[in-house]
Short mmCIF file of C-alpha atoms in Angstrom, two decimals:
data_model
loop_
_atom_site.label_atom_id
_atom_site.label_comp_id
_atom_site.label_asym_id
_atom_site.label_seq_id
_atom_site.Cartn_x
_atom_site.Cartn_y
_atom_site.Cartn_z
CA SER A 252 0.62 -14.94 -1.54
CA ALA A 253 2.02 -14.62 -5.07
CA VAL A 254 4.91 -13.26 -7.10
CA ILE A 255 4.06 -9.79 -8.39
CA SER A 256 6.76 -8.71 -10.84
CA GLN A 257 7.24 -5.13 -11.91
CA LYS A 258 9.51 -3.83 -14.64
CA PRO A 259 11.48 -1.64 -14.63
CA SER A 260 12.45 -1.67 -10.97
CA ARG A 261 14.23 1.64 -11.31
CA ASP A 262 14.78 4.25 -14.02
CA ILE A 263 16.02 7.77 -14.57
CA CYS A 264 13.92 9.56 -17.16
CA GLN A 265 14.24 12.78 -19.08
CA ARG A 266 11.65 15.49 -18.67
CA GLY A 267 8.95 15.31 -21.33
CA THR A 268 9.36 11.61 -22.07
CA SER A 269 6.99 8.76 -21.22
CA LEU A 270 7.68 5.45 -19.51
CA THR A 271 5.60 2.29 -19.34
CA ILE A 272 5.69 0.09 -16.24
CA GLN A 273 4.65 -3.54 -16.50
CA CYS A 274 3.10 -5.71 -13.80
CA GLN A 275 2.79 -9.49 -14.08
CA VAL A 276 1.24 -11.76 -11.44
CA ASP A 277 1.72 -15.51 -11.22
CA SER A 278 -1.59 -16.28 -9.48
CA GLN A 279 -5.27 -15.72 -10.10
CA VAL A 280 -6.20 -12.12 -9.53
CA THR A 281 -9.55 -10.50 -8.80
CA MET A 282 -8.50 -6.84 -8.68
CA MET A 283 -5.44 -4.88 -9.84
CA PHE A 284 -4.53 -1.38 -8.75
CA TRP A 285 -1.82 1.19 -9.35
CA TYR A 286 -0.54 3.32 -6.48
CA ARG A 287 1.93 6.17 -6.29
CA GLN A 288 4.16 6.95 -3.32
CA GLN A 289 5.88 10.30 -3.53
CA PRO A 290 9.06 10.85 -1.47
CA GLY A 291 8.29 10.81 2.25
CA GLN A 292 4.58 10.32 1.66
CA SER A 293 2.09 7.52 2.01
CA LEU A 294 0.41 5.63 -0.80
CA THR A 295 -2.13 7.24 -3.10
CA LEU A 296 -4.36 5.21 -5.37
CA ILE A 297 -4.04 6.24 -9.02
CA ALA A 298 -6.58 3.89 -10.57
CA THR A 299 -8.15 0.47 -10.66
CA ALA A 300 -7.10 -1.50 -13.73
CA ASN A 301 -10.11 -3.17 -15.33
CA GLN A 302 -9.65 -6.14 -17.61
CA GLY A 303 -10.51 -5.31 -21.20
CA SER A 304 -11.93 -1.87 -20.46
CA GLU A 305 -10.87 1.59 -19.38
CA ALA A 306 -9.36 1.96 -15.94
CA THR A 307 -11.23 3.69 -13.14
CA TYR A 308 -9.25 6.76 -12.09
CA GLU A 309 -9.22 8.47 -8.73
CA SER A 310 -9.69 12.17 -8.27
CA GLY A 311 -6.64 14.06 -9.46
CA PHE A 312 -5.52 11.41 -11.94
CA VAL A 313 -6.46 11.36 -15.63
CA ILE A 314 -6.13 8.87 -18.44
CA ASP A 315 -4.09 11.19 -20.67
CA LYS A 316 -1.37 11.42 -18.02
CA PHE A 317 -1.55 7.84 -16.70
CA PRO A 318 -2.89 5.52 -19.39
CA ILE A 319 -3.44 2.00 -18.06
CA SER A 320 -4.05 -1.26 -19.85
CA ARG A 321 -5.07 -4.66 -18.54
CA PRO A 322 -5.39 -7.05 -21.47
CA ASN A 323 -5.83 -10.11 -19.26
CA LEU A 324 -6.40 -11.04 -15.63
CA THR A 325 -2.76 -11.19 -14.57
CA PHE A 326 -1.01 -8.43 -16.54
CA SER A 327 -1.27 -4.65 -16.52
CA THR A 328 0.74 -1.65 -17.65
CA LEU A 329 0.87 1.92 -16.38
CA THR A 330 2.35 4.65 -18.55
CA VAL A 331 3.54 7.90 -17.01
CA SER A 332 3.27 10.41 -19.85
CA ASN A 333 5.10 13.66 -20.53
CA MET A 334 7.02 13.34 -17.28
CA SER A 335 8.08 16.23 -15.09
CA PRO A 336 10.22 16.19 -11.92
CA GLU A 337 6.98 16.13 -9.89
CA ASP A 338 6.36 12.62 -11.26
CA SER A 339 9.47 11.32 -9.48
CA SER A 340 7.95 8.68 -7.30
CA ILE A 341 7.55 5.01 -6.54
CA TYR A 342 4.83 3.41 -8.64
CA LEU A 343 3.35 0.28 -7.13
CA CYS A 344 1.24 -2.42 -8.71
CA SER A 345 -1.05 -4.09 -6.21
CA VAL A 346 -3.44 -6.99 -6.49
CA GLU A 347 -6.21 -8.73 -4.66
CA LEU A 348 -5.72 -12.45 -5.11
CA ARG A 349 -8.54 -14.90 -5.62
CA GLY A 350 -9.21 -16.65 -2.32
CA SER A 351 -7.04 -14.23 -0.30
CA GLY A 352 -9.91 -12.89 1.78
CA ASN A 353 -9.77 -9.44 0.14
CA THR A 354 -6.16 -8.84 1.17
CA ILE A 355 -4.12 -6.60 -1.12
CA TYR A 356 -0.50 -7.38 -1.94
CA PHE A 357 2.12 -5.15 -3.52
CA GLY A 358 4.72 -5.62 -6.19
CA GLU A 359 8.28 -4.54 -5.55
CA GLY A 360 7.69 -1.12 -7.04
CA SER A 361 9.17 0.96 -9.82
CA TRP A 362 11.37 3.82 -8.66
CA LEU A 363 11.25 6.65 -11.19
CA THR A 364 13.42 9.75 -11.09
CA VAL A 365 12.68 12.49 -13.62
CA VAL A 366 15.53 14.88 -14.43
CA GLN B 144 -13.55 11.93 2.54
CA LYS B 145 -12.30 8.75 4.15
CA GLU B 146 -9.36 9.36 6.43
CA VAL B 147 -6.86 7.21 8.26
CA GLU B 148 -4.74 8.88 10.92
CA GLN B 149 -1.46 7.72 12.40
CA ASN B 150 1.21 9.40 14.49
CA SER B 151 4.13 9.96 12.14
CA GLY B 152 6.71 9.32 14.84
CA PRO B 153 9.48 8.55 14.98
CA LEU B 154 8.65 6.12 17.73
CA SER B 155 11.77 4.89 19.46
CA VAL B 156 11.76 1.81 21.69
CA PRO B 157 14.63 -0.18 23.21
CA GLU B 158 15.33 -3.68 21.96
CA GLY B 159 13.14 -6.21 23.73
CA ALA B 160 10.39 -3.72 24.60
CA ILE B 161 6.82 -3.61 23.31
CA ALA B 162 6.15 -1.18 20.46
CA SER B 163 2.60 0.13 20.24
CA LEU B 164 1.38 1.64 16.99
CA ASN B 165 -2.02 3.31 16.75
CA CYS B 166 -4.44 4.21 13.99
CA THR B 167 -7.87 5.82 13.81
CA TYR B 168 -10.22 5.91 10.85
CA SER B 169 -13.17 8.05 9.86
CA ASP B 170 -15.42 5.65 7.89
CA ARG B 171 -17.61 3.94 10.49
CA GLY B 172 -18.68 1.33 7.94
CA SER B 173 -15.15 0.06 7.33
CA GLN B 174 -14.88 -3.70 7.38
CA SER B 175 -11.27 -4.69 6.85
CA PHE B 176 -8.08 -3.43 8.44
CA PHE B 177 -4.47 -4.07 7.56
CA TRP B 178 -1.00 -3.33 8.82
CA TYR B 179 1.87 -3.12 6.33
CA ARG B 180 5.57 -2.77 7.07
CA GLN B 181 7.74 -0.76 4.70
CA TYR B 182 11.50 -0.76 4.93
CA SER B 183 13.32 2.18 3.41
CA GLY B 184 13.61 1.69 -0.34
CA LYS B 185 11.22 -1.26 -0.38
CA SER B 186 7.54 -1.79 -1.14
CA PRO B 187 4.92 -2.39 1.59
CA GLU B 188 4.74 -5.88 3.03
CA LEU B 189 1.58 -7.20 4.67
CA ILE B 190 1.99 -8.05 8.36
CA MET B 191 -1.51 -8.47 9.71
CA SER B 192 -5.14 -8.24 8.72
CA ILE B 193 -8.06 -8.00 11.14
CA TYR B 194 -11.78 -7.95 10.52
CA SER B 195 -13.52 -8.46 13.91
CA ASN B 196 -13.40 -6.61 17.19
CA GLY B 197 -10.79 -7.87 19.60
CA ASP B 198 -7.25 -9.13 19.33
CA LYS B 199 -5.52 -11.18 16.67
CA GLU B 200 -2.09 -12.61 17.38
CA ASP B 201 0.57 -13.80 14.93
CA GLY B 202 3.95 -14.51 16.46
CA ARG B 203 5.32 -11.32 18.02
CA PHE B 204 2.57 -9.22 16.44
CA THR B 205 -0.88 -8.52 17.86
CA ALA B 206 -3.49 -6.46 16.04
CA GLN B 207 -6.33 -4.95 18.07
CA LEU B 208 -9.58 -3.61 16.64
CA ASN B 209 -12.30 -1.55 18.30
CA LYS B 210 -14.93 -0.59 15.73
CA ALA B 211 -16.99 1.41 18.23
CA SER B 212 -14.00 3.68 18.84
CA GLN B 213 -12.86 3.44 15.19
CA TYR B 214 -9.44 2.45 16.41
CA VAL B 215 -6.95 -0.19 15.36
CA SER B 216 -3.53 -0.86 16.83
CA LEU B 217 -0.49 -3.05 16.31
CA LEU B 218 1.64 -4.32 19.18
CA ILE B 219 5.11 -5.70 18.52
CA ARG B 220 6.48 -7.72 21.42
CA ASP B 221 10.19 -8.28 22.03
CA SER B 222 11.05 -5.59 19.49
CA GLN B 223 14.15 -6.22 17.40
CA PRO B 224 16.34 -3.79 15.45
CA SER B 225 15.07 -5.54 12.30
CA ASP B 226 11.59 -4.23 13.15
CA SER B 227 12.81 -0.70 12.45
CA ALA B 228 10.64 0.44 9.55
CA THR B 229 7.60 2.53 8.69
CA TYR B 230 4.29 0.88 9.59
CA LEU B 231 1.30 1.72 7.45
CA CYS B 232 -2.28 1.31 8.63
CA ALA B 233 -4.76 0.66 5.82
CA VAL B 234 -8.53 0.46 5.88
CA LYS B 235 -10.92 -0.99 3.35
CA GLY B 236 -14.19 0.89 3.47
CA SER B 237 -17.85 0.38 2.79
CA GLY B 238 -20.17 1.37 -0.02
CA ALA B 239 -18.92 2.60 -3.38
CA GLY B 240 -15.24 1.94 -3.77
CA SER B 241 -15.23 -0.53 -0.90
CA TYR B 242 -12.54 -2.59 -2.63
CA GLN B 243 -10.07 0.27 -2.26
CA LEU B 244 -7.54 0.71 0.53
CA THR B 245 -7.08 4.05 2.27
CA PHE B 246 -3.65 4.40 3.86
CA GLY B 247 -2.44 6.39 6.79
CA LYS B 248 0.79 8.33 6.45
CA GLY B 249 2.66 5.72 8.47
CA THR B 250 4.52 5.62 11.77
CA LYS B 251 8.29 5.32 11.65
CA LEU B 252 9.53 2.89 14.28
CA SER B 253 13.12 2.80 15.46
CA VAL B 254 14.26 -0.06 17.72
CA ILE B 255 17.40 0.88 19.60
CA PRO B 256 19.88 -1.96 20.31
#
């Protein structure tokens, strides 16, 4: 496996503000993803982070609300823009590691509460 | 629409018993299957992966896959209170987007001392 670091681990945010979450991996990565887990729910894929190009968003998620960058193979950011209480959620970075047999691993998550 | 179905539970078993967790999936072309454990307030942790029909054992955990029935299960032998968590079934599909995982809603397991 690998160390998948996310920052911040937890934050309380004001309505209307934006927050950027960082994800750093210490191993070679083939794929990086961002998931959301709303309270009491399962995981929903937001987007696939593509190195050096625009992320690929899933239905229901748009770049203006969730801009994503991936400047290199092992680092990505997710911004949650113009937050509302409905954005209170766990945001999870996940990666497929080179040589892992297509297994996906998760970072420790970023717990966001919007007030 | 690719779907993964799990009983939400809670599933309660006494300590030392076998816990059986079940999952069905809709995409017949799915190739890879995973079980994750998620403790309250934590991120998902990979327990098992399985790719071929049959059983795969790892310690107290056994994953079972039946592609004809589109069914995957996880058995936990000698259940311990520390196994109390939500177990997520995840399936990696076929075709476009085959690198993506589709998750079930999870089964909450409670092991009673």
